[in-house]
Structures are given as structure tokens and as C-alpha cells.
mmCIF file of C-alpha atoms in Angstrom:
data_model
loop_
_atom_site.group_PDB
_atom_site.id
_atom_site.type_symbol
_atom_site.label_atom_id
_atom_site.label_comp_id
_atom_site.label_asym_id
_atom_site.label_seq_id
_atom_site.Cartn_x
_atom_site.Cartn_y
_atom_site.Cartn_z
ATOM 1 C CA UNK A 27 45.815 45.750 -1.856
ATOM 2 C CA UNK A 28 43.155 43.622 -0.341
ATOM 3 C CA UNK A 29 42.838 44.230 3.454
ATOM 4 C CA UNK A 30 41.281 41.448 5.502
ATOM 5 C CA UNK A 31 39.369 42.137 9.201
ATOM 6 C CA UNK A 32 38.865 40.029 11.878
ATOM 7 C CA UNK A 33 36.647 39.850 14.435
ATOM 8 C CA UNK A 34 38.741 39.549 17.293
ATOM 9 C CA UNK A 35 41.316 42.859 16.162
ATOM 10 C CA UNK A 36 38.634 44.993 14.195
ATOM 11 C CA UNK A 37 35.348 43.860 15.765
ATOM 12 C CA UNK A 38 33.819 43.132 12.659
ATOM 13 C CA UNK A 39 34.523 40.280 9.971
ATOM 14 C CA UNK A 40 34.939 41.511 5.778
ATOM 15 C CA UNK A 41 37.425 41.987 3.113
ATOM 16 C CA UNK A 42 38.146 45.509 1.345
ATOM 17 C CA UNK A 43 38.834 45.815 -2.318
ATOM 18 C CA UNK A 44 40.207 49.376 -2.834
ATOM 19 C CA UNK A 45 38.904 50.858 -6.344
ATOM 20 C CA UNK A 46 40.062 53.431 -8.908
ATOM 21 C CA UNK A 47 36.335 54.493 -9.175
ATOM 22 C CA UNK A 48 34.781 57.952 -7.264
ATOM 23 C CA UNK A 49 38.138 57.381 -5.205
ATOM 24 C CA UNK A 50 36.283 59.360 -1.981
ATOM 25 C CA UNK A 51 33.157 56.990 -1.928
ATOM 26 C CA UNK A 52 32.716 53.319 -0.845
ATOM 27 C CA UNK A 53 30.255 50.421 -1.392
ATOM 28 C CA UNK A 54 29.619 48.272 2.127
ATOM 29 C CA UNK A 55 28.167 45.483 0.896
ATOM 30 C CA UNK A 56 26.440 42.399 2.436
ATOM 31 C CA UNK A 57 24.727 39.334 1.329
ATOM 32 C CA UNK A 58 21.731 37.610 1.508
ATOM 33 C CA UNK A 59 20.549 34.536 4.197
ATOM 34 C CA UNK A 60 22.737 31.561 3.297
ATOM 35 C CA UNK A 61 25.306 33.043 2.524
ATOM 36 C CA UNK A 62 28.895 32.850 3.820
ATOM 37 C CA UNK A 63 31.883 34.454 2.524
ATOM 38 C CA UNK A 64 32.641 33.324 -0.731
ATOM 39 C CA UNK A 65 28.836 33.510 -2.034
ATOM 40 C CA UNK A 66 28.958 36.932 -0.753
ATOM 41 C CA UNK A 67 32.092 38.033 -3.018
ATOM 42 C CA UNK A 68 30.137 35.905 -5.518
ATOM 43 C CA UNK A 69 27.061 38.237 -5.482
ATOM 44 C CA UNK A 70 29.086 42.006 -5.090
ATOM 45 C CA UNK A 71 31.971 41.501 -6.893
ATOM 46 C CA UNK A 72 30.782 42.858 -9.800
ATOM 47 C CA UNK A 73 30.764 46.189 -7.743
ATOM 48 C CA UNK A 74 34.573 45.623 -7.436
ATOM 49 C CA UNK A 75 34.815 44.918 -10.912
ATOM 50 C CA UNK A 76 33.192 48.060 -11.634
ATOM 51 C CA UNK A 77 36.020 50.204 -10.078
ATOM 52 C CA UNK A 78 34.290 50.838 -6.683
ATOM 53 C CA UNK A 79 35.846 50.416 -3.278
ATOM 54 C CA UNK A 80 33.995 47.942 -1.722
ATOM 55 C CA UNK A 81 33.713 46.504 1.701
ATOM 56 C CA UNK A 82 32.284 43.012 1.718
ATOM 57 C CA UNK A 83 30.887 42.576 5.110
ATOM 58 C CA UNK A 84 30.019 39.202 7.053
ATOM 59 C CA UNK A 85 27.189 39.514 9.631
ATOM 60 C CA UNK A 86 26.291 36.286 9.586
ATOM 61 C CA UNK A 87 27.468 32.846 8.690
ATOM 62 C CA UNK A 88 30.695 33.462 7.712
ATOM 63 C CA UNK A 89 34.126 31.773 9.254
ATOM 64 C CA UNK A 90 34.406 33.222 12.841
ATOM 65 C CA UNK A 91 30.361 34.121 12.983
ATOM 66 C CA UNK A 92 27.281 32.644 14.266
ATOM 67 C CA UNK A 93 25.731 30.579 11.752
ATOM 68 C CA UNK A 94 22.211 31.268 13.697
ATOM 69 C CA UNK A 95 19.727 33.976 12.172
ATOM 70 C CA UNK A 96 19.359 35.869 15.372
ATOM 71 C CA UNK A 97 21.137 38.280 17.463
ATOM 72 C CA UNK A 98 23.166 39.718 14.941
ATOM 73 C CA UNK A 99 25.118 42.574 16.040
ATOM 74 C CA UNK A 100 24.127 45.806 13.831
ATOM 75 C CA UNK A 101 27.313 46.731 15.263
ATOM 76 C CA UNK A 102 29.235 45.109 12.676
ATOM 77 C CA UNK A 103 28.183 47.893 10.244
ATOM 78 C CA UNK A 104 28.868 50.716 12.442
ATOM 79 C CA UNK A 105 32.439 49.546 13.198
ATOM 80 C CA UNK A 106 33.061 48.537 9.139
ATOM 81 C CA UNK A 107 31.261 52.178 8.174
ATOM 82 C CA UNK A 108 33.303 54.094 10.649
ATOM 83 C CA UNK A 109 36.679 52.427 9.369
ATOM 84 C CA UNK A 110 35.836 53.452 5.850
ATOM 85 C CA UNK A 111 34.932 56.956 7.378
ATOM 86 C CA UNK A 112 38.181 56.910 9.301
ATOM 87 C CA UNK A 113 39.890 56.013 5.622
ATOM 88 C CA UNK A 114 38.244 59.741 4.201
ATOM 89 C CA UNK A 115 35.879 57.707 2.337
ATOM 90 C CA UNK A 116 31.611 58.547 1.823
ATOM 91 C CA UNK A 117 29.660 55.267 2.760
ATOM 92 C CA UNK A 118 26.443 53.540 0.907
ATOM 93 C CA UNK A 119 25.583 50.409 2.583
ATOM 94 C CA UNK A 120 24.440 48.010 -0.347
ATOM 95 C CA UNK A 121 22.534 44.570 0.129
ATOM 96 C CA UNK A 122 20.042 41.742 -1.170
ATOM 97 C CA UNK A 123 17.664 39.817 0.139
ATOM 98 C CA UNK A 124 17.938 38.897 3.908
ATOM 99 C CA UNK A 125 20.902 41.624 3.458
ATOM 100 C CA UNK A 126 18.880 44.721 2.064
ATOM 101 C CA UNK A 127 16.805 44.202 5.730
ATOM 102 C CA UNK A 128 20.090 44.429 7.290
ATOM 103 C CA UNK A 129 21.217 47.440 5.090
ATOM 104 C CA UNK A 130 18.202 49.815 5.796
ATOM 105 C CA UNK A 131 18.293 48.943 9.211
ATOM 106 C CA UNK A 132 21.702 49.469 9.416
ATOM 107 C CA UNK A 133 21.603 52.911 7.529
ATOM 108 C CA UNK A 134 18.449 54.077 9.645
ATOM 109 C CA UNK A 135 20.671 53.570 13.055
ATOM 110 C CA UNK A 136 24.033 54.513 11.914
ATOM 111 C CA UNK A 137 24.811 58.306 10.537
ATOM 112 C CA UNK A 138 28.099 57.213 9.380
ATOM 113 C CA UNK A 139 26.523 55.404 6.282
ATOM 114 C CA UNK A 140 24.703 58.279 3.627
ATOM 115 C CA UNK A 141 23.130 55.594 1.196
ATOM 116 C CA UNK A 142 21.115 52.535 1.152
ATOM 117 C CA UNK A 143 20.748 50.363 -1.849
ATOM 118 C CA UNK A 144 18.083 47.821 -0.774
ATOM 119 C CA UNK A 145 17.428 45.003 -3.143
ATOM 120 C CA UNK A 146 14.404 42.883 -2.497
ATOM 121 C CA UNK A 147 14.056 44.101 1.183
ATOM 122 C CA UNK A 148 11.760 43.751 4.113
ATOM 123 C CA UNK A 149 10.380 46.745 5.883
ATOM 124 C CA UNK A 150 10.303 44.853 9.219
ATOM 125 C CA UNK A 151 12.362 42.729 11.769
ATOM 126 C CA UNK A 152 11.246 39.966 12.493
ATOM 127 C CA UNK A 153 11.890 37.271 15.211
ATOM 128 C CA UNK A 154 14.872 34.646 14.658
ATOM 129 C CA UNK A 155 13.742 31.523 13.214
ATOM 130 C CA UNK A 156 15.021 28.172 12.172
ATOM 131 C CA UNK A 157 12.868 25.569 9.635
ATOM 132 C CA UNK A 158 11.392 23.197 11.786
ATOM 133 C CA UNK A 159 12.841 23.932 14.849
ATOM 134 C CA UNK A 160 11.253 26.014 17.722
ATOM 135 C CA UNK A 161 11.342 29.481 17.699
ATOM 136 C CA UNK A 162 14.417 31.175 19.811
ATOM 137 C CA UNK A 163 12.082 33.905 20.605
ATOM 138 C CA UNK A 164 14.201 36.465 20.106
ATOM 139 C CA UNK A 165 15.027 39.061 17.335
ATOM 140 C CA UNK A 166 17.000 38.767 14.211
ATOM 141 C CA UNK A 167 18.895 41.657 15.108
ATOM 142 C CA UNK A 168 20.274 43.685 17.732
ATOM 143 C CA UNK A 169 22.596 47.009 18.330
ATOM 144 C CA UNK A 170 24.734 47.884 20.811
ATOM 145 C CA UNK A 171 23.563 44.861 23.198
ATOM 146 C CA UNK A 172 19.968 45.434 22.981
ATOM 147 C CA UNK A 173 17.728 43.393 20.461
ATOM 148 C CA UNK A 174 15.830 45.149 18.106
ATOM 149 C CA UNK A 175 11.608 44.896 18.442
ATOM 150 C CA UNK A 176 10.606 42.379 16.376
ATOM 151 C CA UNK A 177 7.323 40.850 14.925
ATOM 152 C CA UNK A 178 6.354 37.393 15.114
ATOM 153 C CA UNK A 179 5.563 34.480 12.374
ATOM 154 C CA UNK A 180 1.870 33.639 14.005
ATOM 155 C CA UNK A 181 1.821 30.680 11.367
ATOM 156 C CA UNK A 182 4.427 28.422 13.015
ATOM 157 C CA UNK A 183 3.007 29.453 16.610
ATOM 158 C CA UNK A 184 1.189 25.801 17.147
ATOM 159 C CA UNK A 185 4.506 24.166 15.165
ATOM 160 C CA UNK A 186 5.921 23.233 11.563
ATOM 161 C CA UNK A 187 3.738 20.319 10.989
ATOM 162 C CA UNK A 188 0.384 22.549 11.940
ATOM 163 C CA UNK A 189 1.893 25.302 9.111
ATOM 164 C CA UNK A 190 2.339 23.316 6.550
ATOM 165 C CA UNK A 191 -0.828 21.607 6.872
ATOM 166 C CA UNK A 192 -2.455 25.620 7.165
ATOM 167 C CA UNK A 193 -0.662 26.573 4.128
ATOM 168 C CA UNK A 194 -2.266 23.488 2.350
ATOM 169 C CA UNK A 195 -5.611 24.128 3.175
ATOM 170 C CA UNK A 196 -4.944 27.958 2.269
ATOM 171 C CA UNK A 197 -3.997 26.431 -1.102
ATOM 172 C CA UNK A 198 -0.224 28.011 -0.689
ATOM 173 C CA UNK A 199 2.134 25.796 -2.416
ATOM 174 C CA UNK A 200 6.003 25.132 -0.973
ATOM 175 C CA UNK A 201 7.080 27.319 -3.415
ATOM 176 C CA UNK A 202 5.422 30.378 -1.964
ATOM 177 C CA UNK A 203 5.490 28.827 2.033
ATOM 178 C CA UNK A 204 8.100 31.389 3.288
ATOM 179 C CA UNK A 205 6.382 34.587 1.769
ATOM 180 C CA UNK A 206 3.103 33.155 3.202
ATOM 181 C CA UNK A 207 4.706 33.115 6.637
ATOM 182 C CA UNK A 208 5.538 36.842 6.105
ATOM 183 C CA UNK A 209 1.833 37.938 4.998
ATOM 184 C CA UNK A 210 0.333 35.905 7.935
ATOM 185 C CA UNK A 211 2.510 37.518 10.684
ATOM 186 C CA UNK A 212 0.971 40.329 12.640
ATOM 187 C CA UNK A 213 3.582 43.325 11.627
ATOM 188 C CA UNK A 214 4.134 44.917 14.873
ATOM 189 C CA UNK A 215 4.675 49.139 14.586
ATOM 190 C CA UNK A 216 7.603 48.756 16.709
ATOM 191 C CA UNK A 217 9.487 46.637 14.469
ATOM 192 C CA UNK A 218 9.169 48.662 11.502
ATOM 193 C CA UNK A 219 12.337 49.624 10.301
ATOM 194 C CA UNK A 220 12.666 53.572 10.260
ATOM 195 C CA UNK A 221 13.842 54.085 6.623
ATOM 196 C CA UNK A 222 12.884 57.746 7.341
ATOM 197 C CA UNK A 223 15.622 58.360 9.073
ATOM 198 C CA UNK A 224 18.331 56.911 6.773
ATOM 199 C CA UNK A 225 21.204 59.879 6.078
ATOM 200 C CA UNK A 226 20.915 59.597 2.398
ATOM 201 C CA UNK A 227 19.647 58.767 -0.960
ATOM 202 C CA UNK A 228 17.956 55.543 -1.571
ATOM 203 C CA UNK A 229 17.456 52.683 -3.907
ATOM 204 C CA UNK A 230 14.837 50.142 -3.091
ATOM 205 C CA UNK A 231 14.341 46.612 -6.528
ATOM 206 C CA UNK A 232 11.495 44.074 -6.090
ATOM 207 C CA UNK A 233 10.008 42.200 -8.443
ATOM 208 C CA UNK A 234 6.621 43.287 -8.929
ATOM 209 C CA UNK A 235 5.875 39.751 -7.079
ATOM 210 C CA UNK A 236 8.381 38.487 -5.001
ATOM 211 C CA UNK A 237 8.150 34.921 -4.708
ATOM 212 C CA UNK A 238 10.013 34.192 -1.513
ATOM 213 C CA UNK A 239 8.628 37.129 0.739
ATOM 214 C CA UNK A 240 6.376 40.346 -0.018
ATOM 215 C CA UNK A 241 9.146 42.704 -0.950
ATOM 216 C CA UNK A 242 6.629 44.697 -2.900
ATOM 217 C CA UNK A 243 4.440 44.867 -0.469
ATOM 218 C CA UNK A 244 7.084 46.312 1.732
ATOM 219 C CA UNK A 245 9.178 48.506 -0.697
ATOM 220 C CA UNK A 246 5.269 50.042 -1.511
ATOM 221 C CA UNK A 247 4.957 51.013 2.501
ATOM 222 C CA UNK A 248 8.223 52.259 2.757
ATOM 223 C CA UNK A 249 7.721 54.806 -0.406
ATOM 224 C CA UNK A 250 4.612 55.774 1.627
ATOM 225 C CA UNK A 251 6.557 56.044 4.635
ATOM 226 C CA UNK A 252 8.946 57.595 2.760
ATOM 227 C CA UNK A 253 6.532 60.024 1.052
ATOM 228 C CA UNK A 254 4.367 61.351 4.360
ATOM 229 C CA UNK A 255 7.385 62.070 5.921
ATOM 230 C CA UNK A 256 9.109 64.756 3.324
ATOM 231 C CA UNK A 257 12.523 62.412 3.180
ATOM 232 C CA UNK A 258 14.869 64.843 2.237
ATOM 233 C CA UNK A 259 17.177 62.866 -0.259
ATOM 234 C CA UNK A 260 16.435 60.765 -3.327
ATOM 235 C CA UNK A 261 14.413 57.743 -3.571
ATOM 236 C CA UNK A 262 14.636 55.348 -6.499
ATOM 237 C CA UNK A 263 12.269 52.722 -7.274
ATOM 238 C CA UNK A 264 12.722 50.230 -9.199
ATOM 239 C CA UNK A 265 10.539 47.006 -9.725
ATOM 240 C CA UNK A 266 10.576 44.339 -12.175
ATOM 241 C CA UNK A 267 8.607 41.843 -13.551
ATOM 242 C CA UNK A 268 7.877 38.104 -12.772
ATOM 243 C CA UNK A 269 8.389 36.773 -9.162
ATOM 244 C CA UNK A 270 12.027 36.431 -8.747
ATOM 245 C CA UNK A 271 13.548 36.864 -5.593
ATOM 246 C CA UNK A 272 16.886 38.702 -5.825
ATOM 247 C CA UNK A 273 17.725 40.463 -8.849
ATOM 248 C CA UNK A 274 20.733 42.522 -8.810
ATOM 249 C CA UNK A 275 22.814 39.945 -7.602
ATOM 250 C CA UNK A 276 25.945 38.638 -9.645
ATOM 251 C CA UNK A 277 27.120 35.583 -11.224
ATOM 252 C CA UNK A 278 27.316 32.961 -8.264
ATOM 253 C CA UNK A 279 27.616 29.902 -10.311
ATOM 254 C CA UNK A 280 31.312 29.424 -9.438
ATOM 255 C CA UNK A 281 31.123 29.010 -6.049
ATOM 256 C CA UNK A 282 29.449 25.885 -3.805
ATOM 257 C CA UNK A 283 25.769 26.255 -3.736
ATOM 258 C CA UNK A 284 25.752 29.196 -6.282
ATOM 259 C CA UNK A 285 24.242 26.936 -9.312
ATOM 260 C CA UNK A 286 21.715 25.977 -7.184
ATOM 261 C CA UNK A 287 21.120 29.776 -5.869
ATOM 262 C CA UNK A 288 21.318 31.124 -9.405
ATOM 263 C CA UNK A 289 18.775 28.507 -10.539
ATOM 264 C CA UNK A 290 16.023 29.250 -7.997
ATOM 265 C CA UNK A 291 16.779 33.170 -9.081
ATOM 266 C CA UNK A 292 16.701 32.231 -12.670
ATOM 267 C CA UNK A 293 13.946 30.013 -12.907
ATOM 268 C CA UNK A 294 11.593 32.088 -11.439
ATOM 269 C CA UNK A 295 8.690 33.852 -13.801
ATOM 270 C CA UNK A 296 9.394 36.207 -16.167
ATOM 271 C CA UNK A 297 13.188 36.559 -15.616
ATOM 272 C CA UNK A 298 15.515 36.096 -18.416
ATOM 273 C CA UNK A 299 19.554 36.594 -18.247
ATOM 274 C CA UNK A 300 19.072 39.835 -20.160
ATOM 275 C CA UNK A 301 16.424 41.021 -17.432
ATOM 276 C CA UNK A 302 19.340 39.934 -14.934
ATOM 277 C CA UNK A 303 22.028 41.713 -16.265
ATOM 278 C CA UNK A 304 19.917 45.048 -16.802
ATOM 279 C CA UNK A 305 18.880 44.653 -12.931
ATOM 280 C CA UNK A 306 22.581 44.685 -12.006
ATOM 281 C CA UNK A 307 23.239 47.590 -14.917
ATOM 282 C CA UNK A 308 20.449 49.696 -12.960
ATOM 283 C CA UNK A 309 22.691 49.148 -9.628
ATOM 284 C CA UNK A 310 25.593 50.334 -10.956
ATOM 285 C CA UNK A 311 23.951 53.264 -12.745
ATOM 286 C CA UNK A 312 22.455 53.779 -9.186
ATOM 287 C CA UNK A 313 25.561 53.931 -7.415
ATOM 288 C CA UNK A 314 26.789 56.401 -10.129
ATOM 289 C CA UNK A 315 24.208 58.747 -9.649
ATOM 290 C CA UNK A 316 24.678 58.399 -5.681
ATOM 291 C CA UNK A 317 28.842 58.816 -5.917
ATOM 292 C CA UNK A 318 29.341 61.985 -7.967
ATOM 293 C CA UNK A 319 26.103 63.746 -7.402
ATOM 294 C CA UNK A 320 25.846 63.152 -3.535
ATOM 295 C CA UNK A 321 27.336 66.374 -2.226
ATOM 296 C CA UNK A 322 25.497 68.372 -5.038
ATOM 297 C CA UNK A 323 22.070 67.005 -3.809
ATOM 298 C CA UNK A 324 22.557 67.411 0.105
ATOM 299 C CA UNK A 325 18.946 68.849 1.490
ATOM 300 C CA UNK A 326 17.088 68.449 -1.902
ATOM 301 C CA UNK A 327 13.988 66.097 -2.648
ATOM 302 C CA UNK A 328 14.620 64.210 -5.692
ATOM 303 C CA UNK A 329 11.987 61.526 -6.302
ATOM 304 C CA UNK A 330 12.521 59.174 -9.372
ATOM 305 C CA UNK A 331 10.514 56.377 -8.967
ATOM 306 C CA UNK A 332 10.129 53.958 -12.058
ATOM 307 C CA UNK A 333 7.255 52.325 -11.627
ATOM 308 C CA UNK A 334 4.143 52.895 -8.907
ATOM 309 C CA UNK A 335 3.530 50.691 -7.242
#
């Protein structure tokens, strides 16, 4: 039976699908920027459909939420992780995009969730923002009523219209404006997101150029980070090529906006619906691995990374 939460009884907004699948493990999955509820089930439900109990988490944007990219609570995870916990289940927080940076943040600050599958992340958080508005100047995200450091877009510091025209004289076309943003802010240490310290194995997808924002560049320093530090669990890497933004993600193109969202995935170079459907094939095999081996690989250093980057 599907159980619904609210924000006002449970503290944290979502919908639970109960699975026949690895019945002691669950999926906590969010979705990307843009996305509200529906989109959301749209993008993880083939994780349902797989026979996983999954958790399908709003922290943003959905009915009862903020529809503002800043301030979100990280508590929403740790209140949705501990119910699963409470329910005798083994968490593995799962998300894309704008998501995956909320799912390895979320994993790095919250014990109760032993597994991060990031896909197309960012390795740093990074002040609110809004297109063509002024800056809130404040972080994306905070936990337990503190905001989380953040690093700043120096592109839009003299305004929108003084970006763009930067980006045109740097020869950066709209297509590539937001990821341009990203490699022209100044990363501040203190906003790096401390994947280290995540309680459990880990899957980090980018395309070997990401066209909306320099997820390779960030899933390569967080295998370094990763590396130097003697992470105890498993990494996986997985990259793919072309420059889309967001493989992994299911068939959205039955809900409002999903065409449109599926079409800027799809049309991107190099991908092909068989190289989408093998992306999402790799997550499930993932989450395999991660469900029946996790106990067995408690304290050992597994790396299987399938490409260097």
C-alpha cells in the first residue's frame, strides 16, 4: 500500500511504494531542479517497477514546498531516512541532477542513509539563485537551521545582462551558459561537499561532458577526494559519452513538461535511447550490487571504476 507524508504530520513531504525486492533495503529517491511531484515519480519509478521499496522524496517544489532554490532543509532526508530506519529497512539515498547534489550532501551529514547513488552531481553548494533576478545571497541548502557554506556564481556578480554579454565575448553559447556559470565561480573549500564521509558505497554517472554543468569535472575531484582519503566502501564510476545532462533518469514523457525534459536529455550529443536505457540498466545493476552485498562488504575497499577519468 502506498503511504503518503505530509509536511505538517511527518515533517517531510514524499510517497512510499513498498517492494517485493531485497525486502530489508530501501531506495530514497529525489529529483532533479524543476521538478515537482509527478516528474519526480516520472524519473524513479522505474526503481519501483523494479521491485524496490522506494521513497520518493520532495525537497523542493512540490505541493506544500517552497518553489525557491534556496534554504532547503537537508532535514527532509534525515526525517524520511530515519522513518525508513524506524520501518527495519537499510537506506541508499538515490538522485539526478540538482538531486544527486542533494543526495551526497545528504548522505555525507546523515548516518542513517549507507548509500549514495549520484547521477550527474555537483561536488559543491552553491549560493541560491534565480535567472535574471538578484541573487538571495544565501545558500541552496541548509540543516538543522543553519545554511550550509556556499560558493558564489562571480559571473552574474555585476547582473544578467553583463553575463550574457561575458559569455558572448567568451564565445559560450546559451546552450552551455549555465555550466559556464559553474566553471567561472570561485569554488570555495568550505562548500565542498564531504563525500568522504558518506556511510556507504557509492555510485557517481556523468557524461564524459556534461552540457548543463561540469559534472565530470566534479565526479573526477570527488574520486580524488575519494581516493586520498582511503574511503572505506565501494566507489563506482561510471561515465558516458556525449554531453547529456541526466542519464539514468526514466521515461518522463507522460507527464507536463516531461517531452520537453526528455528532449533536451535526448537531443544532446552522442546519446541514443539504447545508451539511455543501458544508463538506467547500470542503476539498477548498481543498486543490486549495493542491496545484497552491503553487509558482506562492511569495512572493505572495493574500487570499480569504469572509466578514468
Amino acid at each position: 500500500m502506498i503511504i503518503q507524508f505530509t509536511l505538517e504530520r511527518d515533517g517531510f513531504i514524499g510517497e512510499f511504494h513498498p517492494g517485493t525486492r531485497c525486502k530489508d533495503k530501501a531506495i530514497l529517491y529525489v529529483g532533479g531542479a524543476s521538478c515537482d511531484k509527478k516528474m519526480t515519480l516520472a524519473m524513479g519509478r522505474y526503481v519501483a517497477d523494479a521491485g524496490y521499496s522506494a521513497l520518493y522524496l520532495g525537497f523542493y517544489l512540490w505541493e506544500g514546498l517552497s518553489n525557491k532554490m534556496w534554504r532547503i532543509p537537508v532535514d527532509y532526508a534525515e526525517r524520511a531516512a530515519k522513518w525508513l530506519v524506524s520501518q527495519g529497512y537499510e537506506v541508499c539515498m538515490m538522485g539526478v541532477s540538482t538531486g544527486a547534489g542533494y543526495t551526497l550532501l545528504s548522505a555525507s551529514l546523515i548516518p542513517e542513509i549507507h548509500g549514495a547513488a549520484a547521477l550527474c552531481p555537483f561536488d559543491h553548494v552553491m549560493e541560491g539563485m534565480e535567472m535574471f533576478k538578484k541573487p538571495p545571497h544565501c545558500s541552496v541548502y541548509q540543516f538543522h537551521g543553519e545554511e550550509y557554506p556556499c560558493s558564489r556564481y562571480d559571473l552574474v556578480r555585476g547582473g544578467w545582462r553583463a553575463a550574457l554579454r561575458k559569455a558572448r565575448h567568451a564565445g559560450v553559447s546559451m546552450k552551455y551558459f549555465l555550466r559556464y556559470g559553474y566553471e567561472t565561480a570561485t569554488l570555495r573549500p568550505e562548500s565542498r561537499i564531504r563525500v568522504e564521509r558518506i556511510n556507504g558505497d557509492i555510485l557517481l554517472t556523468t557524461a564524459a561532458y556534461d552540457v548543463m554543468w561540469p559534472a565530470d569535472a566534479a565526479v573526477r575531484r570527488m574520486k580524488q577526494v575519494l581516493a586520498e582519503s582511503n574511503f572505506p566502501h565501494r566507489l563506482t564510476v561510471r561515465v558516458y559519452e556525449g554531453c547529456s545532462h541526466g542519464l539514468g533518469v526514466g521515461d518522463m514523457r507522460g507527464v507536463m513538461g516531461g517531452r520537453l525534459m526528455t528532449a533536451l536529455i535526448m537531443r544532446s550529443v552522442g546519446v541514443t535511447a539504447e545508451r539511455a536505457t543501458q544508463a538506467r540498466q547500470d542503476v539498477l545493476q548498481w543498486l543490486e550490487q549495493w542491496a545484497e552485498d552491503y553487509e558482506d562488504r562492511r569495512g572493505e575497499s572495493i574500487w570499480d571504476c569504469s572509466k578514468t577519468l
